[in-house]
Tab-separated table of C-alpha atoms and ligand atoms in Angstrom:
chain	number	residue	atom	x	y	z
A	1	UNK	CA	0.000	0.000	0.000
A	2	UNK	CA	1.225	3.062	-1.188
A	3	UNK	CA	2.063	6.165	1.436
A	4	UNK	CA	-0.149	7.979	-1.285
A	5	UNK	CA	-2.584	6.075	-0.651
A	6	UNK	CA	-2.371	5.985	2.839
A	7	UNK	CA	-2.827	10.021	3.049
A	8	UNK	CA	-6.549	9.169	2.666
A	9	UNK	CA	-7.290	6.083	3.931
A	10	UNK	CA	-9.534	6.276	7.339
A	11	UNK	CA	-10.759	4.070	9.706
A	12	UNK	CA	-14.170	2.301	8.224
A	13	UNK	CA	-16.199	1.923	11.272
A	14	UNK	CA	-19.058	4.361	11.552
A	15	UNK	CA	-18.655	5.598	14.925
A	16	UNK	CA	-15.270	6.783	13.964
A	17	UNK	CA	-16.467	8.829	10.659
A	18	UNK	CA	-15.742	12.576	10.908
A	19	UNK	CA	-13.573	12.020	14.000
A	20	UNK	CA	-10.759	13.892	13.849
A	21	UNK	CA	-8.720	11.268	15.348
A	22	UNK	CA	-9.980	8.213	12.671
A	23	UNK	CA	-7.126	9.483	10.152
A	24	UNK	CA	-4.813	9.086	9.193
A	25	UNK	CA	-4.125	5.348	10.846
A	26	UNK	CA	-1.073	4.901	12.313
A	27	UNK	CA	1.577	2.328	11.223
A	28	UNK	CA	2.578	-0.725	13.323
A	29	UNK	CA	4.790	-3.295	12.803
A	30	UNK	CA	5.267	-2.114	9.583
A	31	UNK	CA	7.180	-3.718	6.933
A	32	UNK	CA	8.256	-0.964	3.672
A	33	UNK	CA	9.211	-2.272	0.778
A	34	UNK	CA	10.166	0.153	-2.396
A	35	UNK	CA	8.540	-0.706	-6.093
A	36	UNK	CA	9.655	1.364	-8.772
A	37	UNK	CA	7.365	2.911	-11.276
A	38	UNK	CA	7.766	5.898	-13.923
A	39	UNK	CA	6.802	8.885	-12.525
A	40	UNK	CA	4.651	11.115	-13.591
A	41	UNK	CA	5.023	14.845	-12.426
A	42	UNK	CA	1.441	15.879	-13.949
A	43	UNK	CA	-0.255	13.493	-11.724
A	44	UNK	CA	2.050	14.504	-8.791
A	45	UNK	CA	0.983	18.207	-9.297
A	46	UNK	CA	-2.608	17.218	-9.595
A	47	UNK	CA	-2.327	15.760	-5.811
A	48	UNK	CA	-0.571	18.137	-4.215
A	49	UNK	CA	-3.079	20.472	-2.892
A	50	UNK	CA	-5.023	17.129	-1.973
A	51	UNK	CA	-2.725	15.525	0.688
A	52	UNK	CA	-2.941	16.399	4.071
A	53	UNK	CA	0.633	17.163	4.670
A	54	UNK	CA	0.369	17.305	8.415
A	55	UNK	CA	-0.629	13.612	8.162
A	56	UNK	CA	2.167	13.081	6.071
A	57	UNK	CA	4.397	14.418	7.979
A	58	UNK	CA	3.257	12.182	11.181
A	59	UNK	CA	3.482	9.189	8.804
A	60	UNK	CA	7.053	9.628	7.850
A	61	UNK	CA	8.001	9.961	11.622
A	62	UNK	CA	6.029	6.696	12.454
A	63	UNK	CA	7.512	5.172	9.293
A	64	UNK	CA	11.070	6.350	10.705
A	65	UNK	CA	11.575	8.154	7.249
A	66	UNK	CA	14.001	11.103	6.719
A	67	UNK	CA	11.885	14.322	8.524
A	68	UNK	CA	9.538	15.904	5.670
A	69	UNK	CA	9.488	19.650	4.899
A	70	UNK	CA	7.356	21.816	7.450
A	71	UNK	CA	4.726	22.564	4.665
A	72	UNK	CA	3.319	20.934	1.498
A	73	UNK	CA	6.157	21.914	-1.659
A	74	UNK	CA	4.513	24.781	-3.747
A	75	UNK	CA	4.228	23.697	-7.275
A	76	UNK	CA	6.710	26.053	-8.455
A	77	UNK	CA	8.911	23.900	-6.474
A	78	UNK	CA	8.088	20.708	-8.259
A	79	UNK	CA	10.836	21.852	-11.866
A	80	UNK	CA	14.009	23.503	-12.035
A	81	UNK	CA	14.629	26.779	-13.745
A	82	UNK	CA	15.069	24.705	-16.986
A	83	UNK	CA	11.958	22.932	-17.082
A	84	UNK	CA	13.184	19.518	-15.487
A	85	UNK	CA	12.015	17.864	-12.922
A	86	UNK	CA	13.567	18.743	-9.146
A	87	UNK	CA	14.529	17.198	-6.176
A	88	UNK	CA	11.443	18.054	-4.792
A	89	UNK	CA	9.316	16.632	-7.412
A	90	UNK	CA	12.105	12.852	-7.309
A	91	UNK	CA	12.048	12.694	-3.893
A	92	UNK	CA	7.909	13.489	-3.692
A	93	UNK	CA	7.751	10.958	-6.258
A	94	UNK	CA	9.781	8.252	-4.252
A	95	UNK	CA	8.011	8.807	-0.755
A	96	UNK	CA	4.061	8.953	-2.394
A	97	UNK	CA	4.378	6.706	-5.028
A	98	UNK	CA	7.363	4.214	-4.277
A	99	UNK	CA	7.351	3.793	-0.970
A	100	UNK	CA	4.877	1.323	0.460
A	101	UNK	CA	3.780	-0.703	3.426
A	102	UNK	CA	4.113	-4.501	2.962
A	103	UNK	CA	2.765	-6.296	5.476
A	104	UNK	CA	2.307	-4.687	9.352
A	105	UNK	CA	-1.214	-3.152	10.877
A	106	UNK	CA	-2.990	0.365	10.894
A	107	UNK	CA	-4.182	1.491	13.524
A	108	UNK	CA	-7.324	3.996	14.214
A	109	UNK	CA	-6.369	6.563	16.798
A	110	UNK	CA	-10.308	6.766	17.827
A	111	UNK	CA	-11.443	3.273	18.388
A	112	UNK	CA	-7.906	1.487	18.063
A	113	UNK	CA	-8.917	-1.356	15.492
A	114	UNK	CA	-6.383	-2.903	13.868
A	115	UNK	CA	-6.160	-3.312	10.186
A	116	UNK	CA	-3.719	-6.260	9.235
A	117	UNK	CA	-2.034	-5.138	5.819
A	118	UNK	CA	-0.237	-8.737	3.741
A	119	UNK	CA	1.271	-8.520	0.485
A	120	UNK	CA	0.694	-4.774	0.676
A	121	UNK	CA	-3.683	-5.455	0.995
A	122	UNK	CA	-5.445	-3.982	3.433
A	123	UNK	CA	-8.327	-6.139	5.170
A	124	UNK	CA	-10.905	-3.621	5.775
A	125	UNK	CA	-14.246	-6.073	6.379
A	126	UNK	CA	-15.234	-5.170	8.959
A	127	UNK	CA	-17.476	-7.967	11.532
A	128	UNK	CA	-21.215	-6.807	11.728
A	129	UNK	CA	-21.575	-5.611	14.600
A	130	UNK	CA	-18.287	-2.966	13.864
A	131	UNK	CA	-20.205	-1.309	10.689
B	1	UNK	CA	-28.068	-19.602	-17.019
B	2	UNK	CA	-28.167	-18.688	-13.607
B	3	UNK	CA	-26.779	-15.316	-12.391
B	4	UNK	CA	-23.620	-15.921	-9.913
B	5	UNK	CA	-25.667	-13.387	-7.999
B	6	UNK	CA	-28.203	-15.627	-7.240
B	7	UNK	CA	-26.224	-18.724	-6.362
B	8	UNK	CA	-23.747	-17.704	-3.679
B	9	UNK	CA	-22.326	-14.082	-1.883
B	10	UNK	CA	-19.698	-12.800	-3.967
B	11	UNK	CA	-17.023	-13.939	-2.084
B	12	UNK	CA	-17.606	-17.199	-1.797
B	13	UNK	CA	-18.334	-17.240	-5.739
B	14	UNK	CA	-15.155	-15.566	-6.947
B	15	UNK	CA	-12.876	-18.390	-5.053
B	16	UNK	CA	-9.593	-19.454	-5.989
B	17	UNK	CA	-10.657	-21.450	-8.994
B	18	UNK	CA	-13.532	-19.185	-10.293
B	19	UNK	CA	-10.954	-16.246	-9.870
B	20	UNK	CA	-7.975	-17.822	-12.050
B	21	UNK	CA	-10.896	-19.314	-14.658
B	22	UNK	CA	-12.318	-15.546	-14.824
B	23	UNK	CA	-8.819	-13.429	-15.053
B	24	UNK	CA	-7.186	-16.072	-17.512
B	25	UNK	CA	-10.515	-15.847	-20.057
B	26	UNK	CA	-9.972	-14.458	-23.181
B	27	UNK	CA	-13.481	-14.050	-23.969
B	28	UNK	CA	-13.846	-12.331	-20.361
B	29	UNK	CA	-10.432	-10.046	-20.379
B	30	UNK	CA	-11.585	-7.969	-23.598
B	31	UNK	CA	-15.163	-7.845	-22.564
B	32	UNK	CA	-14.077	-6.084	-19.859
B	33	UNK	CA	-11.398	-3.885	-21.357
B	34	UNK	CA	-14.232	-2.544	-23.513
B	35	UNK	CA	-16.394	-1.751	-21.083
B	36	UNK	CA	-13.551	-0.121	-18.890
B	37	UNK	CA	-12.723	1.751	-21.745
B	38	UNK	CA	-16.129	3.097	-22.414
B	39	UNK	CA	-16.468	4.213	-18.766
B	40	UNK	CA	-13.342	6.413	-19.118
B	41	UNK	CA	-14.553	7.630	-22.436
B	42	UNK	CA	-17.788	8.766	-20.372
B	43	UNK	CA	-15.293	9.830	-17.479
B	44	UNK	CA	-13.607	12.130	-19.909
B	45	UNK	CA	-10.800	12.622	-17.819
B	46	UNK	CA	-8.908	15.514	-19.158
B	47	UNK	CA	-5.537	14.730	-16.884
B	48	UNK	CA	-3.865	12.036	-14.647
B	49	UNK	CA	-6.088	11.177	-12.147
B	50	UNK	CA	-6.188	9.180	-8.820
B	51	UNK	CA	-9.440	6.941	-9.552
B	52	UNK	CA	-11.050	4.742	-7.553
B	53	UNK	CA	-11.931	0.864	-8.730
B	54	UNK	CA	-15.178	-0.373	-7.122
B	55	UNK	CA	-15.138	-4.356	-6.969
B	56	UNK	CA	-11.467	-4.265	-8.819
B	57	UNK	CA	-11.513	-7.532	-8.835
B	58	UNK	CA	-8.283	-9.087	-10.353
B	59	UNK	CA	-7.470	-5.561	-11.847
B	60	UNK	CA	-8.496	-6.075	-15.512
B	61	UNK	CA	-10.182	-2.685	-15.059
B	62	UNK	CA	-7.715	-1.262	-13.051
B	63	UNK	CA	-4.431	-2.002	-15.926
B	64	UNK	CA	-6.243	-0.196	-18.819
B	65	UNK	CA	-6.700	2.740	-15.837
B	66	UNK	CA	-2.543	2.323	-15.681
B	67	UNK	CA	-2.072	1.771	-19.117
B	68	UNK	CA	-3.819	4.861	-20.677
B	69	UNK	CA	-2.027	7.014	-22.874
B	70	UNK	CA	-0.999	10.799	-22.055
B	71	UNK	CA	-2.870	11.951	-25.088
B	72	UNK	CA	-5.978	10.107	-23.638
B	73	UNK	CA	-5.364	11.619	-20.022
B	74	UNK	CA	-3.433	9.059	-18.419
B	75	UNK	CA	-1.742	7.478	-17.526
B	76	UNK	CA	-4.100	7.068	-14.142
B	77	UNK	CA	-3.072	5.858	-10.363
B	78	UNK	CA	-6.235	3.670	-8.872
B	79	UNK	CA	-6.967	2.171	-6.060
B	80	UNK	CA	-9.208	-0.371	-5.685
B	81	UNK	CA	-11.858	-2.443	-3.338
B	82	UNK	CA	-12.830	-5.831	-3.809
B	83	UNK	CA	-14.684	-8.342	-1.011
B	84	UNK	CA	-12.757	-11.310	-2.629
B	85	UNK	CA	-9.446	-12.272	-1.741
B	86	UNK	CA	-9.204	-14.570	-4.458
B	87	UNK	CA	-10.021	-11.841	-7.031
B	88	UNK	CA	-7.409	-9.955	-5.520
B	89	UNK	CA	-4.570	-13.270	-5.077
B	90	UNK	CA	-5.322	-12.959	-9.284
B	91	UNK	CA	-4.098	-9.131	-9.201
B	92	UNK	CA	-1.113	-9.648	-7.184
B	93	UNK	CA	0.289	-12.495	-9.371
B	94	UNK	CA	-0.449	-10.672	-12.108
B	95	UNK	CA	1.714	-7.156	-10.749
B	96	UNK	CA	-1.331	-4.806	-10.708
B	97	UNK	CA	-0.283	-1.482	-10.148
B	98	UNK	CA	-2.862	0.066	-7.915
B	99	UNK	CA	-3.252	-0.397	-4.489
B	100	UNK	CA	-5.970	-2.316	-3.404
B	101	UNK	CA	-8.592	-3.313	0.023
B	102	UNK	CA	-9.887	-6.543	0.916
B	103	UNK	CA	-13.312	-4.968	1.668
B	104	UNK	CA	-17.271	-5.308	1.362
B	105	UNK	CA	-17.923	-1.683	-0.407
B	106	UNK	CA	-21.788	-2.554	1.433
B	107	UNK	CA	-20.108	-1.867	4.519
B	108	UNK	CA	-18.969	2.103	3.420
B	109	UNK	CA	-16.165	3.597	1.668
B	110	UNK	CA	-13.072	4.461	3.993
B	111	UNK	CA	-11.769	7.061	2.557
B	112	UNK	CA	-11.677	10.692	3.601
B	113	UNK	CA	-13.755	13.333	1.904
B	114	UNK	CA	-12.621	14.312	-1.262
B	115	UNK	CA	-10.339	11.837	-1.858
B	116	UNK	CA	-10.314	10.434	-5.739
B	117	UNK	CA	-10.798	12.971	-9.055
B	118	UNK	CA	-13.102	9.619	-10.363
B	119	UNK	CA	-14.097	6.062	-9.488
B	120	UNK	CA	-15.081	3.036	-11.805
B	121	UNK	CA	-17.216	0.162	-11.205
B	122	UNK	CA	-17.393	-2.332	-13.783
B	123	UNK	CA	-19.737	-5.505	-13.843
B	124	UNK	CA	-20.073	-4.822	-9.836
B	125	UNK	CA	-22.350	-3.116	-8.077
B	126	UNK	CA	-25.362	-5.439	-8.864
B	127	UNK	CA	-24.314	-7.286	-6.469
B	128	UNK	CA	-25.545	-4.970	-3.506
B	129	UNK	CA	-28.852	-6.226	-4.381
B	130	UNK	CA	-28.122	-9.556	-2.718
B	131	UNK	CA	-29.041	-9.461	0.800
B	132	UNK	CA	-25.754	-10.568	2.710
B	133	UNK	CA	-27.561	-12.506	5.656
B	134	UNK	CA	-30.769	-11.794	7.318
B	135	UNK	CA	-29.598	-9.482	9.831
B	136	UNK	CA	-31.619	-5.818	8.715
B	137	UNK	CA	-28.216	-4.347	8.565
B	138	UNK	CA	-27.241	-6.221	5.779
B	139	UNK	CA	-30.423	-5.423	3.883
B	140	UNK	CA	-29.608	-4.270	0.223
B	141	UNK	CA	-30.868	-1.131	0.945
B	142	UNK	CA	-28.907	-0.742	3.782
B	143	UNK	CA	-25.714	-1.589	2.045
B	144	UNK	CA	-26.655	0.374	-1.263
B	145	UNK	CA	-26.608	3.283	0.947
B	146	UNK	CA	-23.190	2.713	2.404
B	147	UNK	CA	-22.094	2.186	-0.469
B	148	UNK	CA	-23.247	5.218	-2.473
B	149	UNK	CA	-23.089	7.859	0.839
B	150	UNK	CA	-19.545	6.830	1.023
B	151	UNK	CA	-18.560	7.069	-2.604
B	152	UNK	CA	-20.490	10.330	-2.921
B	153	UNK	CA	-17.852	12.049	-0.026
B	154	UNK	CA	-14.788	10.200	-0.994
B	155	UNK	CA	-15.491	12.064	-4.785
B	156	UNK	CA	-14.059	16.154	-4.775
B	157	UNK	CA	-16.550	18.316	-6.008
B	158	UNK	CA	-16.825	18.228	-9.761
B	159	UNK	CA	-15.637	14.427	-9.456
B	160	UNK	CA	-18.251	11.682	-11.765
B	161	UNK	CA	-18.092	8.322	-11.647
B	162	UNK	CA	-19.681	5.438	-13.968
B	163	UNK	CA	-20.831	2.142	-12.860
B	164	UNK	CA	-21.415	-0.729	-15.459
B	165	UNK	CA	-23.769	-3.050	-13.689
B	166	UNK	CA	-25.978	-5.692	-14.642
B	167	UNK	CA	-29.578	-5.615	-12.754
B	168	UNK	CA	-31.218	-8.430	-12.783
B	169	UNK	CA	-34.705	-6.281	-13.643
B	170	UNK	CA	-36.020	-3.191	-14.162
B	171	UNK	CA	-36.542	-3.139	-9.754
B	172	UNK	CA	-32.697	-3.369	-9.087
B	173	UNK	CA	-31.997	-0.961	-11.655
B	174	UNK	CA	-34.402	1.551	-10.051
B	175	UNK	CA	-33.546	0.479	-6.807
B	176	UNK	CA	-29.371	1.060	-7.639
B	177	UNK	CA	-30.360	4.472	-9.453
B	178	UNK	CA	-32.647	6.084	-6.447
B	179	UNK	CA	-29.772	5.137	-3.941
B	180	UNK	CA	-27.408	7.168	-5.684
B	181	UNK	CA	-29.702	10.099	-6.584
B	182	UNK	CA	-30.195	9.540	-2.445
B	183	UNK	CA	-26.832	10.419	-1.860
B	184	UNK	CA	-26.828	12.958	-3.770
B	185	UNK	CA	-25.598	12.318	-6.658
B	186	UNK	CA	-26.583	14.042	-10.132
B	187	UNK	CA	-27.600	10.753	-12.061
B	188	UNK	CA	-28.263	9.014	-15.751
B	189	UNK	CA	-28.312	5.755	-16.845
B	190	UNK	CA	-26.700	5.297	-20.458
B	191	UNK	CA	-27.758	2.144	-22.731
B	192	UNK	CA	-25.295	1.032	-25.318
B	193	UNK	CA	-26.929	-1.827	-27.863
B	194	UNK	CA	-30.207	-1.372	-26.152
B	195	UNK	CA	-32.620	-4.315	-26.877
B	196	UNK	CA	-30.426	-6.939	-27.876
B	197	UNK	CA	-28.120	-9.397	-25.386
B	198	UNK	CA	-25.306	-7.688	-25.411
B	199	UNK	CA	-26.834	-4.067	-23.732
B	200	UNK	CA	-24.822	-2.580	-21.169
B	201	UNK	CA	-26.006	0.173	-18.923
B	202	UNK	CA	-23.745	2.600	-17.530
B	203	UNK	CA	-24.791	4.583	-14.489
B	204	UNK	CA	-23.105	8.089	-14.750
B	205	UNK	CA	-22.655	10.190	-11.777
B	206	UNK	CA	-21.610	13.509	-10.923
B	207	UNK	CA	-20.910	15.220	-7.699
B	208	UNK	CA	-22.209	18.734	-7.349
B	209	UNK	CA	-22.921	20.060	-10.917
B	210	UNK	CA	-26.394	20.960	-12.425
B	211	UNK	CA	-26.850	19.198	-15.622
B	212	UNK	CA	-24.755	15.637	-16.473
B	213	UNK	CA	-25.177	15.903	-20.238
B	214	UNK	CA	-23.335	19.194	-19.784
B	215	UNK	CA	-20.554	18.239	-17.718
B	216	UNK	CA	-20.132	14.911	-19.669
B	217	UNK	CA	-18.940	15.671	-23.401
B	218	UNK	CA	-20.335	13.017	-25.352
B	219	UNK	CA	-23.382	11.880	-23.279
B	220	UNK	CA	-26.343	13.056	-25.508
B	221	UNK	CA	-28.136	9.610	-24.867
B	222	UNK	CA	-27.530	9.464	-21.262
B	223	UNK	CA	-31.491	9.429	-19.517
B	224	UNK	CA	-31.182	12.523	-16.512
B	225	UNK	CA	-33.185	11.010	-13.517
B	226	UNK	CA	-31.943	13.509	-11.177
B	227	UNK	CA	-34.715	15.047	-10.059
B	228	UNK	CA	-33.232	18.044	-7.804
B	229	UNK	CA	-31.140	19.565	-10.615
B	230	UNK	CA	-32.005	23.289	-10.462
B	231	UNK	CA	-29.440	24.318	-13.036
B	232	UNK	CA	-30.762	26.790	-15.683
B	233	UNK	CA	-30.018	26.431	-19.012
B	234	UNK	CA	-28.736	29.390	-20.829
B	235	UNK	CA	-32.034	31.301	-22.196
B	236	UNK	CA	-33.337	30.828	-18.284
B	237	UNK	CA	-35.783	28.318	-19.073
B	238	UNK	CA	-35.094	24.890	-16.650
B	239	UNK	CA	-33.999	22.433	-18.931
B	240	UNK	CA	-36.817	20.236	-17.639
B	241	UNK	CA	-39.241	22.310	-18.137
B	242	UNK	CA	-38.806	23.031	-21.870
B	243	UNK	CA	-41.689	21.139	-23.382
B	244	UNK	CA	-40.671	18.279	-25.103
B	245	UNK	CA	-36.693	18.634	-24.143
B	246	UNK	CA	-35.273	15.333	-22.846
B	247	UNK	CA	-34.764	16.399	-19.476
B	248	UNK	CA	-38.710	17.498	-19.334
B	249	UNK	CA	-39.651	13.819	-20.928
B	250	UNK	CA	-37.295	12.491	-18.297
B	251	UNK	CA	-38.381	14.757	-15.623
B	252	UNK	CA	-42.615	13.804	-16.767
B	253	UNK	CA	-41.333	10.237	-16.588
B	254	UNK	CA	-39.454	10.343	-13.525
B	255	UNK	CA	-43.167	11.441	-12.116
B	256	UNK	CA	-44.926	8.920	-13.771
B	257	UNK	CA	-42.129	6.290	-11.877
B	258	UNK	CA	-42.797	8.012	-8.493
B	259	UNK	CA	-46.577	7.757	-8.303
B	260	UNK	CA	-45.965	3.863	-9.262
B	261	UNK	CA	-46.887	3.945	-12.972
B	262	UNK	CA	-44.812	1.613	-15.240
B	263	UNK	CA	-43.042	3.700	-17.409
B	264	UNK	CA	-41.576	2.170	-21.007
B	265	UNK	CA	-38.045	2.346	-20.290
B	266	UNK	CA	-36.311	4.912	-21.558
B	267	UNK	CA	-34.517	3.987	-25.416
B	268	UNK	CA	-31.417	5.144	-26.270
B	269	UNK	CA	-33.664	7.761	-28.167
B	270	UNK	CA	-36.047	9.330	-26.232
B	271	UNK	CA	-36.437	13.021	-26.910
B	272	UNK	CA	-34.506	13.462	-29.974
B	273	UNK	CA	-35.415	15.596	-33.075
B	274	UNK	CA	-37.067	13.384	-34.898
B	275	UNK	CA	-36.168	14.173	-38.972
B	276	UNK	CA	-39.711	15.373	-40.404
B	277	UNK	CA	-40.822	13.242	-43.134
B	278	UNK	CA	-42.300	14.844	-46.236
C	1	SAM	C1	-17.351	-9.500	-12.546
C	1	SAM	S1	-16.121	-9.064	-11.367
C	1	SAM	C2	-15.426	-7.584	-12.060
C	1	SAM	C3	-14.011	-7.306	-11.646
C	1	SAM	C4	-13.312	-6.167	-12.360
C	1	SAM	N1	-13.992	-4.893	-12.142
C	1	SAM	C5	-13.230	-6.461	-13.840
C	1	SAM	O1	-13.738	-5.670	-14.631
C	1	SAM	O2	-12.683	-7.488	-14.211
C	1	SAM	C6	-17.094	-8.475	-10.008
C	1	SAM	C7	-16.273	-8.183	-8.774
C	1	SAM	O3	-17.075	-7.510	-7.816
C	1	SAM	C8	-16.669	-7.926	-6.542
C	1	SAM	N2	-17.697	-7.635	-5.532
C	1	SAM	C9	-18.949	-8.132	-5.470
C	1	SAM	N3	-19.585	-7.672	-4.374
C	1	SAM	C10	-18.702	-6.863	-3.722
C	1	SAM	C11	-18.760	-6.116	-2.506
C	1	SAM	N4	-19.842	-6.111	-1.751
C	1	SAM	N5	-17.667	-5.401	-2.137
C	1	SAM	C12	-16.542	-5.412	-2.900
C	1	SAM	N6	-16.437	-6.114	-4.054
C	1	SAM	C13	-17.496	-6.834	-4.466
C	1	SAM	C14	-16.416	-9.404	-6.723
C	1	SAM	O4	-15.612	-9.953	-5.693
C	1	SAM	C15	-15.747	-9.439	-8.091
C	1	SAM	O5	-14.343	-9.373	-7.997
C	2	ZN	ZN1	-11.827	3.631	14.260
């Protein structure tokens, strides 16, 4: 599972909708692994304003990644002065779209279920009486 | 031939052999492609987007998402739900890209609001209609509303999505239809090859913007059932209530539906010019 997609990912149980503590879920035992894929900088700049940076930023720390930036890159940021892509946009590209969780659990910070993650799938079914 | 829908819960039905029988068929793979690629041509996605892929299964959806071209928007990053872990066993051997959930999409969509620019069901959804167990909970209503209440917030504002499904009769399709108008969504169902074995219908929604044959370029044909849409067409006349427009045969019909009167369903041609005959 992609840190992407892990910047909108909440907890599914009902009782923890619009809490602010159901997202983002928190990382345990977490195993990262790295897949590489092309990037693409237009669908980078399309998420920016989208991710919630201060969960991001929480993430990485769990994670035990390198400290993030104190604020979401502008998109000015995201090319050099000659058009190419930057640091910024590389290393954006290797945390969001490269870097993913394996196998390990997320936890809700409201109700503290645990989601088991294998093979990089989340089990979200929830039993009955949780829905 | 039975429908799968009626024999067993979908889980249980896409097991492991069902699964590899279904992702390695020919006949199957480019069935779906083309309806995948006819719900992005309704999607009209005019940049990379991050989509979501309602009942993914194995991903045969989800790779033409990956695989389309710049020029045609893409390529797209999707992530996707599915209730069978066989279905999704099929994806990872075959090196999907998108990230995917073991979950039951009747149980809600967890995702936080505004999430994905699009989602994508394809041959899906009709499976809501299946009660899950007794328990009133798992009621298809019940579960039709989770389903479309979540997808309706995890969609930003201006977001569509397009379900193929495959009702069993004209009562699921009305019954899948009202839940997302319920939710809010602006609604239509299109028919390609209405009337013969092969139709497909193709529910089209949008979140938060007036008229769907507007925002959708290419969607002439597509039925408007949403009721609430207030949006004024240029010359200030409501589109629905221009005499004779589609959206005021659609909006007459829509009436006719509510007070329990079988309507004909709607052809692929209702309320166009008709070429006068001399
Ligand atoms: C015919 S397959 C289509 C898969 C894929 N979209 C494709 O085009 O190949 C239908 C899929 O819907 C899934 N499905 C059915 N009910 C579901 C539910 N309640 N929640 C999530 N997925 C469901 C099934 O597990 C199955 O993988
Ligand atoms: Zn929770």
């Amino acid at each position: 599972m992609k840190l992407l997609t892990l910047n909108f990912l909440t907890c599914a149980r009902k009782t923890c909708k619009s809490t602010a503590a159901a997202f983002p879920l928190h990382p345990k035992d977490a195993e990262l692994e790295q897949i590489e894929i092309d990037m693409n900088p237009l669908f980078v700049k399309n998420m920016l304003p989208r991710l919630e940076w201060e969960a991001m930023k929480t993430l990485t720390q769990e994670l035990g990644l390198p400290a993030l930036p104190a604020e979401t890159p502008a998109p000015e940021e995201l090319t050099t002065e000659d058009g190419e892509a930057s640091q910024v946009l590389k290393d954006l590209h290797v945390l969001l779209m490269e870097t993913s969780v394996a196998s390990g659990k997320l936890v809700c910070g409201n109700c503290g279920h645990e989601y088991a993650v294998k093979e990089g799938i989340a089990n979200f079914l929830l039993p009955s009486h949780m829905v | 031939m039975s429908r799968p829908e009626d024999t067993l819960p979908p889980d249980l039905f896409y097991n492991d052999v069902e699964s590899r029988k279904y992702t390695t068929s020919s006949r199957i793979r480019s069935i779906q492609a083309s309806m995948t690629n006819r719900a992005l041509e309704l999607l009209d996605l005019q940049h990379s987007s991050f989509i979501l892929d309602v009942g993914c299964g194995s991903g045969l959806s989800g790779e033409i998402l990956t695989n389309t071209e710049e020029v045609d928007g893409g390529p797209h990053t999707w992530v996707g739900m599915d209730i069978s872990s066989s279905m999704l066993s099929q994806a990872l051997e075959r090196d999907v890209e998108g990230d995917m959930l073991l979950a039951d999409i009747g149980q809600g969509v967890p995702f936080r609001p505004g999430s994905f620019d699009a989602a994508i069901s394809i041959s899906a959804i009709q499976w809501l209609c299946n009660a899950e167990s007794t328990s009133e909970e798992d009621a298809p209503d019940r579960r039709l509303k989770r389903f479309f209440d979540g997808l309706y917030a995890s969609l930003k504002r201006g977001g569509k999505a397009v379900c193929q499904f495959y009702p069993k009769n004209a009562a699921q399709r009305s019954m899948i239809s009202s839940a997302a108008i319920k939710a809010g969504f602006g609604a239509g169902i299109l028919e390609d090859d209405p009337e013969t074995k092969n139709v497909k219908l193709y529910l089209v929604l949008t979140v938060g913007g007036g008229d769907i044959t507007g925002t959708v370029s290419g969607l002439q044909d597509v039925d408007v059932m949403d009721a609430r849409r207030k949006e004024r067409q240029r010359n200030g006349t409501p589109a629905d209530k221009q005499k004779g427009s589609k959206a005021w045969i659609m909006r007459k019909k829509a009436q006719q539906e509510a007070k329990g009167k079988v309507v004909k369903n709607s052809s692929k041609y209702t309320g166009r010019k008709r070429k006068i005959a001399f």
